[in-house]
C-alpha cells in the first residue's frame, strides 16, 4: 500500500513481495510531487540479538536484486536520515541485505551479509533507496522482524498476529509524526 500523508511524504507498507512493485508505486507518488518515502515492512533477522517483533531502523542496503540496478550502479546504497524517525523507538539500527530471491536466503549468503554488518534481509529497501537517489528524493526504512535466519533453520512467524500488530503500531506512530 502507499499512503500519501501530505505533499511531501508517502508512506509505503504492506507489500506483497518485492522491489519492482515498490518502485512502481514510488514513481507514481513522485509524479504527484512526493519527495520523502518511508518504507515500513517486515524483514528477516540475520543477527542473533534480534527476535520476532523487534524494530530495526535501516541505515543502508546491500543490493542483491534487479530493480535497483536500473537506478544506481553500486553494491551499497545508504538510506536518508529523516528527523521524524530519529526518536522512533527501535531495537537496533543497521544495514539490510535486499534480495529478490525469497527462498535463496542460503546459510552461506546469510553468513556473507552478516559479516558485512547487515542486521536484516528484506525485498524492497535497496530499490527504493536507489530510486530516491536517482530522482533527487529521500528514502528511509524501518522493519519489524518476522523471520529469524541466523541459525541452522529458518524460523518464521508467517505474518502472524504479533507481526501484523507490530507493523500496524509502527505505521500509526510514523503517521502521527507527520500529521
PDB file of C-alpha atoms in Angstrom:
ATOM      1  CA  UNK A   1       0.000   0.000   0.000  1.00  0.00           C
ATOM      2  CA  UNK A   2       1.023   3.597  -0.420  1.00  0.00           C
ATOM      3  CA  UNK A   3      -0.455   6.383   1.639  1.00  0.00           C
ATOM      4  CA  UNK A   4       0.227   9.962   0.612  1.00  0.00           C
ATOM      5  CA  UNK A   5       0.354  11.641   4.012  1.00  0.00           C
ATOM      6  CA  UNK A   6       0.865  15.183   2.763  1.00  0.00           C
ATOM      7  CA  UNK A   7       2.509  16.986  -0.153  1.00  0.00           C
ATOM      8  CA  UNK A   8       5.967  15.869   0.937  1.00  0.00           C
ATOM      9  CA  UNK A   9       5.561  12.347   2.318  1.00  0.00           C
ATOM     10  CA  UNK A  10       4.372   8.985   1.035  1.00  0.00           C
ATOM     11  CA  UNK A  11       4.291   6.063   3.450  1.00  0.00           C
ATOM     12  CA  UNK A  12       4.849   2.662   1.828  1.00  0.00           C
ATOM     13  CA  UNK A  13       3.850  -0.532   3.626  1.00  0.00           C
ATOM     14  CA  UNK A  14       2.238  -3.983   3.336  1.00  0.00           C
ATOM     15  CA  UNK A  15       3.934  -5.036   0.101  1.00  0.00           C
ATOM     16  CA  UNK A  16       3.094  -8.473  -1.094  1.00  0.00           C
ATOM     17  CA  UNK A  17       6.585  -9.105  -2.468  1.00  0.00           C
ATOM     18  CA  UNK A  18       9.389  -7.118  -3.824  1.00  0.00           C
ATOM     19  CA  UNK A  19      11.239  -4.268  -5.287  1.00  0.00           C
ATOM     20  CA  UNK A  20       9.518  -3.798  -8.675  1.00  0.00           C
ATOM     21  CA  UNK A  21       6.100  -3.029  -7.159  1.00  0.00           C
ATOM     22  CA  UNK A  22       7.674  -0.813  -4.525  1.00  0.00           C
ATOM     23  CA  UNK A  23       9.421   1.310  -7.144  1.00  0.00           C
ATOM     24  CA  UNK A  24       6.393   1.458  -9.452  1.00  0.00           C
ATOM     25  CA  UNK A  25       4.364   2.918  -6.568  1.00  0.00           C
ATOM     26  CA  UNK A  26       7.215   5.283  -5.649  1.00  0.00           C
ATOM     27  CA  UNK A  27       7.462   6.510  -9.246  1.00  0.00           C
ATOM     28  CA  UNK A  28       3.733   7.222  -9.254  1.00  0.00           C
ATOM     29  CA  UNK A  29       3.895   9.075  -5.933  1.00  0.00           C
ATOM     30  CA  UNK A  30       6.913  11.079  -7.116  1.00  0.00           C
ATOM     31  CA  UNK A  31       4.996  12.086 -10.237  1.00  0.00           C
ATOM     32  CA  UNK A  32       2.370  13.542  -7.881  1.00  0.00           C
ATOM     33  CA  UNK A  33       5.061  15.538  -6.053  1.00  0.00           C
ATOM     34  CA  UNK A  34       6.070  13.288  -3.138  1.00  0.00           C
ATOM     35  CA  UNK A  35       9.664  13.936  -2.077  1.00  0.00           C
ATOM     36  CA  UNK A  36      10.147  11.716   1.002  1.00  0.00           C
ATOM     37  CA  UNK A  37       9.497   7.987   1.212  1.00  0.00           C
ATOM     38  CA  UNK A  38       9.453   5.768   4.291  1.00  0.00           C
ATOM     39  CA  UNK A  39       9.282   2.025   3.787  1.00  0.00           C
ATOM     40  CA  UNK A  40       7.660   0.162   6.681  1.00  0.00           C
ATOM     41  CA  UNK A  41       7.815  -3.579   6.361  1.00  0.00           C
ATOM     42  CA  UNK A  42       8.827  -6.919   7.699  1.00  0.00           C
ATOM     43  CA  UNK A  43      12.340  -8.321   7.480  1.00  0.00           C
ATOM     44  CA  UNK A  44      14.295 -11.368   8.470  1.00  0.00           C
ATOM     45  CA  UNK A  45      16.888 -11.083  11.231  1.00  0.00           C
ATOM     46  CA  UNK A  46      20.459 -12.044  10.349  1.00  0.00           C
ATOM     47  CA  UNK A  47      21.690 -11.223  13.827  1.00  0.00           C
ATOM     48  CA  UNK A  48      21.005 -13.303  16.926  1.00  0.00           C
ATOM     49  CA  UNK A  49      20.429 -10.163  19.013  1.00  0.00           C
ATOM     50  CA  UNK A  50      17.115  -9.621  17.189  1.00  0.00           C
ATOM     51  CA  UNK A  51      13.870 -11.536  17.613  1.00  0.00           C
ATOM     52  CA  UNK A  52      10.277 -11.534  16.419  1.00  0.00           C
ATOM     53  CA  UNK A  53       8.597  -8.130  16.624  1.00  0.00           C
ATOM     54  CA  UNK A  54      11.800  -6.104  17.103  1.00  0.00           C
ATOM     55  CA  UNK A  55      12.080  -2.857  15.135  1.00  0.00           C
ATOM     56  CA  UNK A  56      15.171  -2.010  13.102  1.00  0.00           C
ATOM     57  CA  UNK A  57      15.921   1.400  11.584  1.00  0.00           C
ATOM     58  CA  UNK A  58      17.692   0.804   8.286  1.00  0.00           C
ATOM     59  CA  UNK A  59      20.912   2.778   7.644  1.00  0.00           C
ATOM     60  CA  UNK A  60      21.500   1.414   4.158  1.00  0.00           C
ATOM     61  CA  UNK A  61      21.061  -1.577   1.872  1.00  0.00           C
ATOM     62  CA  UNK A  62      23.294  -4.034   0.062  1.00  0.00           C
ATOM     63  CA  UNK A  63      21.755  -4.596  -3.350  1.00  0.00           C
ATOM     64  CA  UNK A  64      21.174  -8.222  -4.357  1.00  0.00           C
ATOM     65  CA  UNK A  65      18.086  -7.633  -6.523  1.00  0.00           C
ATOM     66  CA  UNK A  66      17.447  -6.409 -10.039  1.00  0.00           C
ATOM     67  CA  UNK A  67      15.349  -3.241  -9.817  1.00  0.00           C
ATOM     68  CA  UNK A  68      17.926  -1.062  -8.038  1.00  0.00           C
ATOM     69  CA  UNK A  69      20.457  -1.643 -10.813  1.00  0.00           C
ATOM     70  CA  UNK A  70      18.265   0.388 -13.171  1.00  0.00           C
ATOM     71  CA  UNK A  71      18.687   3.424 -10.905  1.00  0.00           C
ATOM     72  CA  UNK A  72      22.060   3.020  -9.204  1.00  0.00           C
ATOM     73  CA  UNK A  73      25.407   1.478 -10.088  1.00  0.00           C
ATOM     74  CA  UNK A  74      26.850   0.061  -6.916  1.00  0.00           C
ATOM     75  CA  UNK A  75      26.541  -2.583  -4.227  1.00  0.00           C
ATOM     76  CA  UNK A  76      25.613  -0.416  -1.234  1.00  0.00           C
ATOM     77  CA  UNK A  77      23.014   2.350  -1.081  1.00  0.00           C
ATOM     78  CA  UNK A  78      22.721   4.487   2.078  1.00  0.00           C
ATOM     79  CA  UNK A  79      19.323   5.403   3.459  1.00  0.00           C
ATOM     80  CA  UNK A  80      18.493   9.039   4.056  1.00  0.00           C
ATOM     81  CA  UNK A  81      18.249  10.309   7.613  1.00  0.00           C
ATOM     82  CA  UNK A  82      14.791  11.594   8.395  1.00  0.00           C
ATOM     83  CA  UNK A  83      14.384  13.644  11.578  1.00  0.00           C
ATOM     84  CA  UNK A  84      10.965  12.148  12.288  1.00  0.00           C
ATOM     85  CA  UNK A  85      12.496   8.678  12.551  1.00  0.00           C
ATOM     86  CA  UNK A  86      15.377   9.671  14.837  1.00  0.00           C
ATOM     87  CA  UNK A  87      13.401   9.339  18.087  1.00  0.00           C
ATOM     88  CA  UNK A  88      11.313   6.361  16.981  1.00  0.00           C
ATOM     89  CA  UNK A  89      11.767   3.503  19.477  1.00  0.00           C
ATOM     90  CA  UNK A  90      13.786   0.753  17.768  1.00  0.00           C
ATOM     91  CA  UNK A  91      15.788  -2.228  18.999  1.00  0.00           C
ATOM     92  CA  UNK A  92      18.678  -1.547  16.597  1.00  0.00           C
ATOM     93  CA  UNK A  93      19.953   0.483  13.660  1.00  0.00           C
ATOM     94  CA  UNK A  94      21.845  -1.166  10.847  1.00  0.00           C
ATOM     95  CA  UNK A  95      22.119  -2.238   7.254  1.00  0.00           C
ATOM     96  CA  UNK A  96      19.936  -4.654   5.328  1.00  0.00           C
ATOM     97  CA  UNK A  97      20.553  -7.130   2.540  1.00  0.00           C
ATOM     98  CA  UNK A  98      17.898  -6.717  -0.162  1.00  0.00           C
ATOM     99  CA  UNK A  99      17.206  -9.781  -2.285  1.00  0.00           C
ATOM    100  CA  UNK A 100      14.521 -10.734  -4.765  1.00  0.00           C
ATOM    101  CA  UNK A 101      15.043 -14.481  -4.328  1.00  0.00           C
ATOM    102  CA  UNK A 102      12.755 -15.281  -1.420  1.00  0.00           C
ATOM    103  CA  UNK A 103      13.804 -18.897  -0.970  1.00  0.00           C
ATOM    104  CA  UNK A 104      17.502 -18.426  -1.803  1.00  0.00           C
ATOM    105  CA  UNK A 105      18.454 -16.934   1.543  1.00  0.00           C
ATOM    106  CA  UNK A 106      21.002 -19.697   1.988  1.00  0.00           C
ATOM    107  CA  UNK A 107      23.102 -20.138   5.107  1.00  0.00           C
ATOM    108  CA  UNK A 108      26.229 -19.105   3.179  1.00  0.00           C
ATOM    109  CA  UNK A 109      24.513 -15.937   1.916  1.00  0.00           C
ATOM    110  CA  UNK A 110      23.200 -15.127   5.397  1.00  0.00           C
ATOM    111  CA  UNK A 111      26.721 -15.503   6.806  1.00  0.00           C
ATOM    112  CA  UNK A 112      28.170 -13.372   3.973  1.00  0.00           C
ATOM    113  CA  UNK A 113      25.854 -10.440   4.649  1.00  0.00           C
ATOM    114  CA  UNK A 114      26.109 -10.858   8.416  1.00  0.00           C
ATOM    115  CA  UNK A 115      29.899 -10.422   8.053  1.00  0.00           C
ATOM    116  CA  UNK A 116      29.233  -7.203   6.113  1.00  0.00           C
ATOM    117  CA  UNK A 117      27.303  -5.971   9.153  1.00  0.00           C
ATOM    118  CA  UNK A 118      23.755  -6.482   7.905  1.00  0.00           C
ATOM    119  CA  UNK A 119      21.170  -6.955  10.629  1.00  0.00           C
ATOM    120  CA  UNK A 120      18.259  -7.800   8.333  1.00  0.00           C
ATOM    121  CA  UNK A 121      17.185  -9.157   4.950  1.00  0.00           C
ATOM    122  CA  UNK A 122      14.308  -7.591   3.028  1.00  0.00           C
ATOM    123  CA  UNK A 123      12.966  -7.386  -0.527  1.00  0.00           C
ATOM    124  CA  UNK A 124      12.475  -3.654  -1.231  1.00  0.00           C
ATOM    125  CA  UNK A 125      14.900  -1.293   0.530  1.00  0.00           C
ATOM    126  CA  UNK A 126      17.792  -1.132  -1.943  1.00  0.00           C
ATOM    127  CA  UNK A 127      15.409  -0.491  -4.844  1.00  0.00           C
ATOM    128  CA  UNK A 128      13.567   2.281  -3.018  1.00  0.00           C
ATOM    129  CA  UNK A 129      16.830   3.905  -1.894  1.00  0.00           C
ATOM    130  CA  UNK A 130      18.282   3.678  -5.437  1.00  0.00           C
ATOM    131  CA  UNK A 131      15.126   5.163  -6.955  1.00  0.00           C
ATOM    132  CA  UNK A 132      15.213   8.053  -4.484  1.00  0.00           C
ATOM    133  CA  UNK A 133      18.910   8.785  -5.101  1.00  0.00           C
ATOM    134  CA  UNK A 134      18.373   8.782  -8.876  1.00  0.00           C
ATOM    135  CA  UNK A 135      15.412  11.163  -8.597  1.00  0.00           C
ATOM    136  CA  UNK A 136      16.964  13.507  -6.016  1.00  0.00           C
ATOM    137  CA  UNK A 137      14.404  12.434  -3.401  1.00  0.00           C
ATOM    138  CA  UNK A 138      14.739  10.942   0.105  1.00  0.00           C
ATOM    139  CA  UNK A 139      14.001   7.426   1.325  1.00  0.00           C
ATOM    140  CA  UNK A 140      14.346   5.527   4.572  1.00  0.00           C
ATOM    141  CA  UNK A 141      13.050   2.271   6.051  1.00  0.00           C
ATOM    142  CA  UNK A 142      12.027   0.732   9.357  1.00  0.00           C
ATOM    143  CA  UNK A 143      11.499  -3.012   9.660  1.00  0.00           C
ATOM    144  CA  UNK A 144       9.678  -5.309  12.063  1.00  0.00           C
ATOM    145  CA  UNK A 145      11.377  -8.691  12.446  1.00  0.00           C
ATOM    146  CA  UNK A 146       9.167 -11.509  11.139  1.00  0.00           C
ATOM    147  CA  UNK A 147      11.751 -14.211  10.427  1.00  0.00           C
ATOM    148  CA  UNK A 148      14.942 -15.483  12.053  1.00  0.00           C
ATOM    149  CA  UNK A 149      17.625 -16.611   9.601  1.00  0.00           C
ATOM    150  CA  UNK A 150      20.782 -16.700  11.716  1.00  0.00           C
ATOM    151  CA  UNK A 151      20.572 -20.290  12.948  1.00  0.00           C
ATOM    152  CA  UNK A 152      20.717 -23.607  11.189  1.00  0.00           C
ATOM    153  CA  UNK A 153      16.961 -23.412  10.479  1.00  0.00           C
ATOM    154  CA  UNK A 154      14.755 -20.613   9.189  1.00  0.00           C
ATOM    155  CA  UNK A 155      12.137 -19.605  11.751  1.00  0.00           C
ATOM    156  CA  UNK A 156       9.138 -17.567  10.625  1.00  0.00           C
ATOM    157  CA  UNK A 157       6.094 -16.031  12.234  1.00  0.00           C
ATOM    158  CA  UNK A 158       4.427 -16.396   8.846  1.00  0.00           C
ATOM    159  CA  UNK A 159       2.967 -12.902   9.286  1.00  0.00           C
ATOM    160  CA  UNK A 160       1.250 -13.933  12.490  1.00  0.00           C
ATOM    161  CA  UNK A 161      -0.888 -11.629  14.587  1.00  0.00           C
ATOM    162  CA  UNK A 162       2.160 -10.417  16.573  1.00  0.00           C
ATOM    163  CA  UNK A 163       3.965  -9.236  13.438  1.00  0.00           C
ATOM    164  CA  UNK A 164       0.840  -7.664  11.935  1.00  0.00           C
ATOM    165  CA  UNK A 165       0.113  -5.873  15.219  1.00  0.00           C
ATOM    166  CA  UNK A 166       3.714  -4.605  15.445  1.00  0.00           C
ATOM    167  CA  UNK A 167       3.614  -3.322  11.842  1.00  0.00           C
ATOM    168  CA  UNK A 168       0.273  -1.613  12.446  1.00  0.00           C
ATOM    169  CA  UNK A 169       1.594   0.099  15.594  1.00  0.00           C
ATOM    170  CA  UNK A 170       4.721   1.222  13.745  1.00  0.00           C
ATOM    171  CA  UNK A 171       2.653   2.612  10.872  1.00  0.00           C
ATOM    172  CA  UNK A 172       0.395   4.543  13.242  1.00  0.00           C
ATOM    173  CA  UNK A 173       3.391   6.004  15.122  1.00  0.00           C
ATOM    174  CA  UNK A 174       5.069   7.188  11.936  1.00  0.00           C
ATOM    175  CA  UNK A 175       1.867   8.707  10.516  1.00  0.00           C
ATOM    176  CA  UNK A 176       1.267  10.656  13.755  1.00  0.00           C
ATOM    177  CA  UNK A 177       4.722  12.228  13.426  1.00  0.00           C
ATOM    178  CA  UNK A 178       3.758  13.779  10.083  1.00  0.00           C
ATOM    179  CA  UNK A 179       0.219  14.937  10.784  1.00  0.00           C
TER     180      UNK A 179
END
